Coordinates of C-alpha atoms in Angstrom, one line a residue:
Chain A
M1 CA -1.4 40.3 -4.1
R2 CA 1.6 37.9 -3.6
P3 CA 2.7 36.6 -6.9
P4 CA 2.3 32.8 -7.1
S5 CA 5.1 30.6 -6.0
P6 CA 7.9 29.9 -7.1
S7 CA 10.0 32.9 -6.1
I8 CA 13.4 33.6 -7.5
P9 CA 15.2 32.3 -4.4
E10 CA 13.2 29.1 -4.5
K11 CA 14.0 28.6 -8.1
D12 CA 17.7 29.2 -7.6
F13 CA 17.8 26.9 -4.6
L14 CA 16.0 24.1 -6.5
F15 CA 18.3 24.2 -9.5
A16 CA 21.5 24.4 -7.3
A17 CA 20.3 21.4 -5.4
L18 CA 19.5 19.5 -8.5
K19 CA 22.9 20.3 -9.9
Q20 CA 24.4 18.6 -6.9
G21 CA 22.2 15.6 -7.4
L22 CA 19.9 16.4 -4.5
R23 CA 16.1 16.7 -4.5
L24 CA 14.6 19.0 -1.9
D25 CA 12.5 16.3 -0.2
G26 CA 15.5 13.9 0.0
R27 CA 14.4 11.5 -2.6
E28 CA 16.4 10.0 -5.4
F29 CA 15.9 11.4 -8.9
L30 CA 14.0 8.3 -9.9
E31 CA 12.1 7.6 -6.7
T32 CA 8.4 8.2 -6.3
R33 CA 6.8 9.3 -3.1
P34 CA 5.2 6.7 -0.9
V35 CA 1.8 5.6 -2.2
T36 CA -1.0 4.9 0.3
L37 CA -4.4 3.5 -0.7
T38 CA -7.4 3.8 1.6
F39 CA -10.5 1.9 0.7
G40 CA -13.9 3.1 1.8
P41 CA -16.7 1.1 3.3
E42 CA -18.3 0.7 -0.2
L43 CA -16.8 -1.2 -3.0
G44 CA -15.3 1.1 -5.7
W45 CA -14.3 3.9 -3.3
V46 CA -10.6 4.6 -2.8
E47 CA -8.6 7.5 -1.6
C48 CA -5.1 7.5 -3.1
S49 CA -2.3 9.6 -1.9
L50 CA 1.2 10.1 -3.5
G51 CA 3.0 11.9 -0.7
K52 CA 0.8 15.0 0.0
T53 CA -1.1 14.8 -3.2
R54 CA -4.5 13.2 -2.6
V55 CA -7.2 12.0 -4.9
L56 CA -10.6 10.4 -4.2
A57 CA -12.1 8.1 -6.8
Q58 CA -15.4 6.3 -6.9
V59 CA -17.1 4.0 -9.3
D60 CA -20.8 3.3 -9.7
A61 CA -22.8 1.5 -12.2
K62 CA -26.3 1.8 -13.6
M63 CA -28.3 0.0 -16.3
V64 CA -29.1 2.0 -19.3
K65 CA -30.3 1.6 -22.9
P66 CA -27.2 1.4 -25.2
P67 CA -26.9 3.8 -28.1
P68 CA -28.1 2.3 -31.3
E69 CA -24.7 2.3 -33.0
R70 CA -23.1 0.1 -30.3
P71 CA -25.8 -2.2 -29.0
F72 CA -23.4 -4.9 -27.7
E73 CA -21.2 -2.8 -25.5
G74 CA -21.5 -1.0 -22.2
F75 CA -19.7 2.3 -21.7
I76 CA -17.8 4.2 -19.2
T77 CA -17.8 7.9 -18.5
I78 CA -15.1 9.7 -16.4
H79 CA -15.9 12.8 -14.5
S80 CA -13.0 14.8 -13.0
E81 CA -13.2 18.4 -12.1
L82 CA -10.6 20.3 -10.1
S83 CA -12.2 22.2 -7.2
P84 CA -10.7 24.9 -5.0
M85 CA -10.1 22.1 -2.5
A86 CA -7.1 20.9 -4.5
S87 CA -5.7 24.4 -4.4
S88 CA -7.2 27.9 -4.1
E89 CA -5.7 28.7 -7.5
F90 CA -8.2 26.4 -9.2
E91 CA -11.5 28.1 -10.0
L92 CA -14.6 26.1 -10.8
G93 CA -15.9 26.5 -14.3
R94 CA -12.6 27.7 -15.7
P95 CA -10.4 24.7 -16.5
S96 CA -6.8 25.5 -16.3
E97 CA -4.2 23.9 -18.6
E98 CA -3.3 21.3 -16.1
E99 CA -7.0 20.3 -15.7
V100 CA -7.4 19.8 -19.4
T101 CA -4.3 17.7 -19.5
I102 CA -5.6 15.5 -16.7
T103 CA -9.0 15.1 -18.3
R104 CA -7.4 14.1 -21.6
M105 CA -4.9 11.7 -20.1
L106 CA -7.6 10.0 -18.0
D107 CA -9.6 9.6 -21.1
K108 CA -6.6 8.1 -23.0
V109 CA -5.4 5.9 -20.2
I110 CA -8.7 4.5 -19.1
R111 CA -11.0 4.7 -22.0
R112 CA -9.1 4.6 -25.2
S113 CA -6.7 2.1 -24.0
D114 CA -9.6 -0.3 -23.4
V115 CA -9.0 -1.0 -19.8
V116 CA -12.6 -2.2 -19.2
D117 CA -13.9 -5.0 -21.3
K118 CA -16.9 -3.2 -22.6
E119 CA -18.6 -6.3 -24.1
S120 CA -18.8 -7.9 -20.6
L121 CA -20.9 -4.9 -19.6
C122 CA -23.6 -5.9 -21.9
I123 CA -26.7 -7.4 -20.3
L124 CA -29.3 -7.6 -23.0
S125 CA -28.0 -6.5 -26.3
G126 CA -29.7 -3.5 -27.7
Q127 CA -31.7 -2.9 -24.6
R128 CA -29.7 -3.0 -21.3
V129 CA -26.0 -2.4 -20.7
W130 CA -24.0 -1.2 -17.7
H131 CA -23.0 2.4 -17.7
L132 CA -20.0 2.8 -15.4
R133 CA -19.3 6.2 -14.0
L134 CA -15.9 7.0 -12.6
N135 CA -15.9 10.1 -10.4
V136 CA -12.5 11.5 -9.6
H137 CA -12.1 14.3 -7.0
C138 CA -8.8 15.9 -6.4
L139 CA -8.5 16.7 -2.7
S140 CA -5.0 18.2 -2.6
D141 CA -2.5 19.1 -5.3
S142 CA 1.1 18.8 -4.1
G143 CA 2.6 18.1 -7.6
N144 CA 1.9 15.3 -10.0
L145 CA -1.8 15.2 -9.8
L146 CA -1.9 13.3 -13.0
D147 CA -0.2 10.1 -11.8
C148 CA -2.3 10.1 -8.7
V149 CA -5.5 10.6 -10.6
C150 CA -4.7 7.7 -13.0
L151 CA -3.7 5.4 -10.1
A152 CA -6.9 6.2 -8.2
G153 CA -9.0 5.6 -11.3
I154 CA -7.5 2.2 -12.0
V155 CA -7.6 1.0 -8.4
A156 CA -11.2 2.1 -8.0
L157 CA -12.1 0.1 -11.2
K158 CA -10.2 -2.9 -9.7
H159 CA -11.9 -2.5 -6.4
F160 CA -15.5 -2.1 -7.7
R161 CA -17.9 -5.0 -7.8
R162 CA -21.1 -4.8 -9.9
P163 CA -24.3 -6.5 -8.9
D164 CA -24.9 -10.0 -10.4
V165 CA -27.4 -10.0 -13.2
E166 CA -29.4 -13.0 -14.5
V167 CA -30.9 -12.9 -18.0
V168 CA -33.7 -15.4 -18.8
G169 CA -35.0 -14.8 -22.3
E170 CA -36.0 -11.2 -22.3
E171 CA -36.2 -10.8 -18.5
V172 CA -33.4 -9.3 -16.6
T173 CA -33.1 -9.8 -12.9
V174 CA -30.6 -7.8 -10.9
H175 CA -29.6 -9.6 -7.7
P176 CA -28.9 -7.2 -4.8
P177 CA -25.6 -7.7 -3.0
T178 CA -27.3 -9.3 0.0
F179 CA -28.5 -12.2 -2.1
R180 CA -25.7 -12.9 -4.6
A181 CA -22.2 -11.8 -4.3
P182 CA -21.3 -8.9 -6.6
I183 CA -18.8 -9.7 -9.3
P184 CA -15.7 -7.8 -10.3
L185 CA -15.3 -5.9 -13.5
S186 CA -13.5 -7.7 -16.3
L187 CA -10.4 -5.6 -17.0
H188 CA -8.1 -6.2 -19.9
H189 CA -5.0 -4.7 -18.3
N190 CA -4.0 -2.3 -15.6
P191 CA -2.1 0.8 -16.9
Y192 CA -0.2 3.0 -14.5
C193 CA 1.0 6.5 -15.3
F194 CA 4.5 7.9 -14.5
T195 CA 5.4 11.5 -15.0
F196 CA 8.9 12.8 -15.5
A197 CA 9.9 16.4 -15.2
F198 CA 12.8 17.9 -17.2
F199 CA 14.5 21.1 -16.6
S200 CA 15.6 23.8 -19.1
D201 CA 19.2 23.1 -18.0
T202 CA 19.7 20.0 -20.0
S203 CA 22.6 18.9 -17.8
L204 CA 20.1 18.0 -15.1
N205 CA 18.7 14.6 -15.2
P206 CA 14.9 14.1 -15.3
V207 CA 13.1 13.5 -12.0
L208 CA 10.2 11.1 -11.5
D209 CA 7.1 12.1 -9.6
P210 CA 7.8 15.8 -9.4
N211 CA 6.5 17.5 -6.3
L212 CA 4.9 20.9 -6.4
L213 CA 8.0 23.1 -6.7
E214 CA 9.6 20.8 -9.3
Q215 CA 6.4 20.8 -11.3
R216 CA 6.1 24.6 -11.3
L217 CA 9.7 25.0 -12.4
N218 CA 9.8 22.3 -15.1
G219 CA 11.1 22.8 -18.6
G220 CA 8.9 20.0 -19.9
L221 CA 6.9 17.1 -18.6
M222 CA 6.7 13.6 -20.1
S223 CA 4.0 11.2 -18.9
I224 CA 4.1 7.5 -19.8
A225 CA 1.3 5.1 -19.1
L226 CA 2.1 1.4 -19.3
N227 CA 1.1 -1.8 -17.6
A228 CA 3.1 -4.3 -15.8
Q229 CA 3.6 -6.4 -18.9
R230 CA 5.7 -3.6 -20.5
E231 CA 3.0 -2.6 -22.9
L232 CA 2.9 1.2 -23.5
C233 CA -0.5 2.7 -23.5
V234 CA 0.1 6.4 -23.7
V235 CA 3.3 8.5 -24.1
Q236 CA 2.5 12.1 -23.7
K237 CA 5.0 15.0 -24.1
S238 CA 3.5 18.4 -24.8
G239 CA 6.1 21.0 -25.4
G240 CA 9.1 21.6 -23.3
V241 CA 12.7 20.8 -23.7
P242 CA 13.5 18.5 -26.8
L243 CA 14.8 15.0 -25.8
E244 CA 17.2 12.5 -27.4
P245 CA 15.7 9.2 -28.4
G246 CA 18.2 7.5 -26.1
D247 CA 16.9 9.5 -23.2
I248 CA 13.3 8.5 -24.0
L249 CA 14.1 4.8 -24.1
K250 CA 15.9 5.1 -20.8
I251 CA 13.0 6.7 -19.2
V252 CA 10.6 4.1 -20.6
N253 CA 12.7 1.4 -19.1
V254 CA 12.6 3.1 -15.7
A255 CA 8.9 3.4 -16.0
A256 CA 8.6 -0.2 -16.8
L257 CA 10.4 -1.2 -13.6
K258 CA 8.3 1.1 -11.6
A259 CA 5.1 -0.2 -13.1
K260 CA 5.9 -3.8 -12.0
D261 CA 6.5 -2.7 -8.4
L262 CA 3.4 -0.5 -8.3
D263 CA 1.3 -3.3 -9.7
A264 CA 2.5 -5.7 -7.0
F265 CA 1.8 -3.1 -4.3
V266 CA -1.7 -2.4 -5.6
E267 CA -2.5 -6.1 -5.8
S268 CA -1.3 -6.7 -2.3
R269 CA -3.4 -3.8 -0.9
L270 CA -6.5 -5.0 -2.7
Q271 CA -6.0 -8.5 -1.3
E272 CA -5.6 -7.1 2.2
D273 CA -8.7 -5.1 1.8
W274 CA -10.7 -8.0 0.4
E275 CA -9.8 -10.2 3.3
G276 CA -11.0 -7.6 5.7
R277 CA -14.5 -7.6 4.1
K278 CA -17.3 -10.1 4.3
I279 CA -18.7 -10.2 0.8
E280 CA -19.7 -13.8 0.5
I281 CA -20.5 -16.5 2.9
R282 CA -19.9 -20.0 1.7
Chain B
M1 CA -30.5 10.2 22.6
S2 CA -26.9 11.1 21.7
P3 CA -26.2 11.0 18.0
N4 CA -23.5 8.8 16.9
V5 CA -20.9 11.0 15.1
T6 CA -17.6 10.5 13.5
L7 CA -15.4 13.5 13.3
S8 CA -11.7 14.2 12.6
F9 CA -9.3 16.8 11.4
D10 CA -7.8 16.2 8.1
S11 CA -4.5 17.4 6.7
L12 CA -5.0 18.6 3.1
S13 CA -1.8 20.4 2.1
R14 CA -3.0 23.2 -0.1
V15 CA -5.8 24.7 2.0
D16 CA -5.8 26.3 5.4
A17 CA -7.7 23.6 7.1
S18 CA -9.9 20.6 6.6
A19 CA -12.1 18.3 8.6
R20 CA -14.4 15.3 8.2
F21 CA -17.7 14.8 9.8
G22 CA -20.5 12.2 9.5
F23 CA -23.5 11.0 11.5
G24 CA -22.9 7.2 11.9
S25 CA -19.7 5.3 11.7
C26 CA -18.1 6.8 8.7
P27 CA -17.5 10.4 7.6
Q28 CA -20.0 11.8 5.2
Y29 CA -18.4 15.1 4.3
L30 CA -14.9 16.5 3.9
T31 CA -14.7 20.3 4.2
S32 CA -11.7 22.4 3.3
I33 CA -11.4 26.0 4.1
S34 CA -9.0 28.7 2.8
G35 CA -9.1 32.1 4.3
P36 CA -8.8 34.9 4.6
I37 CA -7.3 35.0 1.0
E38 CA -7.2 37.1 -2.0
V39 CA -10.6 37.8 -3.5
R40 CA -11.7 38.5 -7.1
L41 CA -12.5 42.1 -7.7
A42 CA -16.1 41.4 -8.6
A43 CA -16.8 39.6 -5.3
E44 CA -14.9 42.0 -3.1
Q45 CA -16.9 43.7 -0.4
P46 CA -15.4 46.9 1.2
S47 CA -16.4 46.3 4.8
Q48 CA -16.6 42.6 5.2
A49 CA -15.1 39.4 4.1
T50 CA -16.8 37.4 1.3
I51 CA -17.8 33.9 2.0
E52 CA -17.9 31.4 -0.8
V53 CA -19.2 27.9 -0.4
H54 CA -19.0 25.1 -3.0
V55 CA -20.8 22.0 -2.4
R56 CA -19.7 19.0 -4.5
P57 CA -21.6 15.7 -4.5
L58 CA -19.7 12.5 -4.9
T59 CA -21.3 11.4 -8.2
N60 CA -22.6 13.8 -10.8
V61 CA -21.9 17.4 -11.5
P62 CA -23.0 19.8 -8.8
G63 CA -26.5 20.8 -9.7
T64 CA -29.4 22.9 -8.4
E65 CA -29.6 21.0 -5.1
S66 CA -25.9 21.6 -4.4
K67 CA -26.5 25.3 -5.1
T68 CA -29.4 25.4 -2.6
V69 CA -27.4 23.7 0.1
A70 CA -24.5 26.1 -0.6
V71 CA -26.8 29.1 0.0
I72 CA -28.0 27.5 3.3
L73 CA -24.4 26.9 4.4
K74 CA -23.4 30.4 3.5
E75 CA -26.2 31.8 5.8
A76 CA -25.1 29.5 8.7
I77 CA -21.5 30.5 8.3
Q78 CA -22.2 34.2 8.1
M79 CA -23.7 33.8 11.6
E80 CA -20.7 32.3 13.2
V81 CA -17.9 34.1 11.4
I82 CA -17.1 37.7 12.2
V83 CA -16.9 38.9 8.7
E84 CA -16.2 42.5 9.6
A85 CA -12.8 41.6 10.9
N86 CA -11.2 41.0 7.5
P87 CA -12.7 43.2 4.8
R88 CA -11.8 42.8 1.2
T89 CA -10.9 39.2 1.6
L90 CA -12.3 35.8 0.7
I91 CA -13.1 32.8 2.9
Q92 CA -13.6 29.8 0.7
F93 CA -15.3 26.6 1.7
V94 CA -15.4 23.5 -0.4
V95 CA -17.7 20.7 1.0
Q96 CA -17.0 17.4 -0.7
A97 CA -19.4 14.5 -0.2
L98 CA -17.7 11.2 0.6
V99 CA -20.8 9.1 0.3
P100 CA -23.3 9.0 -2.6
T101 CA -26.1 11.5 -1.8
P102 CA -29.0 11.0 -4.2
K103 CA -31.1 13.3 -2.2
V104 CA -29.9 15.9 0.3
T105 CA -31.8 15.1 3.4
D106 CA -31.9 17.1 6.7
E107 CA -29.4 14.8 8.3
L108 CA -27.0 15.6 5.5
V109 CA -27.5 19.3 5.8
A110 CA -26.8 19.1 9.5
A111 CA -23.7 17.0 8.8
M112 CA -22.5 19.7 6.3
I113 CA -23.0 22.5 8.8
N114 CA -21.1 20.6 11.5
C115 CA -18.3 19.8 9.0
C116 CA -17.9 23.5 8.1
T117 CA -17.8 24.4 11.8
L118 CA -15.2 21.8 12.4
S119 CA -12.9 23.0 9.6
L120 CA -13.3 26.6 10.9
L121 CA -12.1 25.3 14.3
N122 CA -9.2 23.7 12.6
A123 CA -8.2 26.8 10.7
G124 CA -7.9 29.2 13.6
S125 CA -7.3 32.0 11.2
I126 CA -10.9 33.2 11.0
P127 CA -12.5 35.0 13.9
M128 CA -15.7 33.4 15.1
R129 CA -18.4 34.6 17.4
G130 CA -19.5 31.1 18.3
V131 CA -19.7 27.5 17.2
I132 CA -22.6 26.3 15.2
C133 CA -23.8 22.7 15.7
A134 CA -26.8 21.2 13.9
V135 CA -28.9 18.1 14.2
S136 CA -31.9 16.9 12.4
V137 CA -35.2 16.1 14.0
A138 CA -38.4 14.5 12.8
R139 CA -41.8 14.1 14.4
V140 CA -42.7 10.4 14.0
S141 CA -46.1 9.0 14.7
S142 CA -45.9 5.8 16.7
V143 CA -47.2 2.5 15.4
N144 CA -50.7 2.8 16.4
G145 CA -50.8 6.3 15.0
E146 CA -51.9 8.1 18.1
E147 CA -48.8 9.5 19.8
S148 CA -45.9 11.3 18.1
M149 CA -42.4 11.6 19.4
Y150 CA -39.5 13.6 18.3
K151 CA -36.6 11.6 17.0
I152 CA -33.1 12.5 16.1
Q153 CA -31.6 11.3 12.8
P154 CA -34.5 9.1 11.9
V155 CA -32.9 7.4 8.9
E156 CA -34.5 4.0 9.5
E157 CA -38.0 5.2 10.1
H158 CA -40.7 4.3 7.7
P159 CA -41.2 7.4 5.6
S160 CA -45.0 7.4 5.9
R161 CA -44.8 7.8 9.7
I162 CA -42.8 10.9 9.5
Q163 CA -45.1 13.8 9.9
A164 CA -42.7 16.8 9.9
T165 CA -39.0 17.1 9.7
G166 CA -36.2 19.6 9.8
C167 CA -32.7 20.5 10.8
F168 CA -31.9 22.9 13.7
A169 CA -28.6 24.8 14.0
F170 CA -27.6 26.2 17.4
L171 CA -24.9 28.8 18.0
F172 CA -22.8 27.9 21.1
S173 CA -21.1 31.0 22.4
D174 CA -19.9 32.3 25.7
S175 CA -20.8 35.9 25.0
Y176 CA -23.6 35.8 27.6
S177 CA -22.0 34.1 30.5
S178 CA -18.6 32.7 31.3
N179 CA -19.7 29.6 33.2
T180 CA -22.0 28.0 30.8
Y181 CA -22.0 28.1 27.1
S182 CA -25.4 29.2 26.0
S183 CA -26.9 28.1 22.8
S184 CA -29.5 29.8 20.6
C185 CA -31.2 28.4 17.6
V186 CA -30.0 30.4 14.6
W187 CA -31.4 28.4 11.7
T188 CA -34.1 25.8 11.0
S189 CA -35.7 24.1 8.1
W190 CA -38.6 22.6 10.1
R191 CA -41.4 21.8 7.7
S192 CA -44.5 19.6 7.8
L193 CA -44.5 16.8 5.2
H194 CA -48.2 16.7 5.0
P195 CA -49.3 20.3 4.2
G196 CA -52.9 20.9 5.1
S197 CA -55.0 22.2 7.9
L198 CA -54.8 19.1 10.1
K199 CA -51.1 18.5 10.0
A200 CA -49.6 21.9 9.5
V201 CA -46.8 23.3 11.6
E202 CA -47.8 25.2 14.8
E203 CA -45.6 27.5 16.8
S204 CA -45.7 25.3 20.0
E205 CA -44.7 22.3 17.9
L206 CA -41.8 24.1 16.5
A207 CA -40.7 25.1 20.0
R208 CA -41.0 21.4 21.1
A209 CA -39.0 20.3 18.2
R210 CA -36.3 22.8 18.8
D211 CA -36.1 21.8 22.5
A212 CA -35.8 18.2 21.4
A213 CA -32.9 19.1 19.2
Q214 CA -31.0 21.2 21.7
K215 CA -29.5 18.5 23.8
P216 CA -28.2 16.4 20.9
A217 CA -26.7 19.5 19.4
R218 CA -24.9 20.2 22.7
E219 CA -23.5 16.7 22.6
V220 CA -22.2 17.2 19.1
W221 CA -20.6 20.4 20.4
E222 CA -19.0 18.5 23.3
R223 CA -17.6 16.0 20.8
M224 CA -16.1 18.8 18.7
K225 CA -14.6 20.3 21.9
S226 CA -13.0 17.1 23.0
L227 CA -11.5 16.6 19.5
V228 CA -9.8 20.0 19.7
E229 CA -8.6 19.2 23.3
E230 CA -7.2 15.9 22.1
G231 CA -5.1 17.6 19.5
E232 CA -3.9 20.0 22.1
R233 CA -3.1 17.3 24.6
V234 CA -1.1 15.3 22.0
K235 CA 0.9 18.4 21.1
R236 CA 1.7 19.2 24.8
K237 CA 2.6 15.6 25.4
E238 CA 5.1 15.7 22.6
T239 CA 6.8 18.8 24.0
W240 CA 6.8 17.2 27.4
I241 CA 8.6 14.1 26.1
K242 CA 11.2 16.3 24.4
D243 CA 11.8 18.3 27.7
A244 CA 11.9 15.2 29.8
S245 CA 14.8 13.8 27.8
H246 CA 16.8 16.8 28.9
S247 CA 15.7 17.2 32.6
T248 CA 16.6 14.6 35.2
E249 CA 13.2 14.3 36.8
A250 CA 10.1 13.9 34.7
K251 CA 7.2 16.0 36.0
K252 CA 3.9 14.6 35.0
M253 CA 1.5 17.4 34.4
D254 CA -2.2 16.7 34.3
V255 CA -4.8 18.8 32.5
G256 CA -5.6 21.0 35.6
E257 CA -2.0 22.0 36.1
E258 CA -1.6 22.7 32.4
D259 CA -4.6 25.1 32.5
V260 CA -3.1 26.9 35.5
N261 CA 0.4 27.2 33.9
M262 CA -1.0 28.2 30.5
E263 CA -0.2 31.7 29.7
I264 CA -2.6 33.9 27.7

């Protein structure tokens, strides 16, 4: 069987190019690939692509009885499993290290950083709350699945609208979307994740949004999740080349600028999509 | 009654081919195929390729229903792929649902079969003996309850009026004659929804349902063919534009000429 990429000539070529300040796909060191967001016919369905890496995310909601220890809050579960569609190296039922990283980061970025206002998901305390389910499917892994997955998750949550609910006393009425316009989720903030790859040769600067080859040959990855208001949610660096504190601060500043641009882009895309739909008639 | 289908080739980068298919105006399934590739030793077969199908619903973990459908798809694919051509290899399909599918209906099974076929056509690396297209048919009793007709894709029908339903898969192949592509039914899941002596399935009824499904399946097949032709025509146009910039007079080639000049 052919050993997995990268081969030695690929490795040498990449490092030689990086030494000269060139990335193989022509980008700058701190430039991400173009982001495209495609929204589906239903609300809460989005296909996000970062260059050739593609991820599909979908949100749906159902009403359930809350657990007794938290009767005033709704909850959100995230399901993401890599299938052989993302790459034939992934096997079902055997999570690779990358898959575990993705699951944990998604959990940290979306659940633990309190993106969704859980109290607003409460309908009737102790009896009925919204249970949001975020399903993430990786369609194609061309490097930096993590950023793409986090972006798709956040955009799906922003795009989703839940049915309007009316509570009178103990009675709960759920209005179908044809009668009352569905309402958006109440989100505290919008974190975006940026991954930087370092190389074992410390003279090479870190690259933002590594593609497949760069990710395979990295000497360390650092992921930063932050929102457009410069609030850090997650900083993850698991192993790899040690970094100076000055380098880390530089990277955080770069990520902060990128987060602002990305936020503006996402908002404009959501606005465009919203205008194309007929959700309410006034 | 021609079924309204949406079909397109996709371009996922880490697999050998991918395609989308759906009955209606938006795609219901995205299938990716990789093959022939390396196979695990446990799944290796010495004289034929191993076919692996994974069905993944949009919401939820894949459960028993997904497994059932995966078995059905594997059977259908075995009939169209020549597995003896690549022994000791793996052909891996992943069928991803793009719409929520709380219950796998016959229409969805038909869509999945068509989607797998479409991605096989996009791959080109897997030898096939034919093209399998599927449609779902239901026998619906009319309003006054006397007559019953066969309808394709009866999603809007009132469930109580549906007496029997099923999906038919036809293999289109030119093995028999070169002029016309003949089709034969290779798989069906026709069943009566009211088991009992009065409304059980009869052989003649099965034949009628199959005949009703044949024409729409052929139309689905025509759509797939035209999708492949479109892709080919765009490629040829691009090369024509490149050549035209070099030559002084632009020769416009239409499809007939291209076929004549095409070398095999």
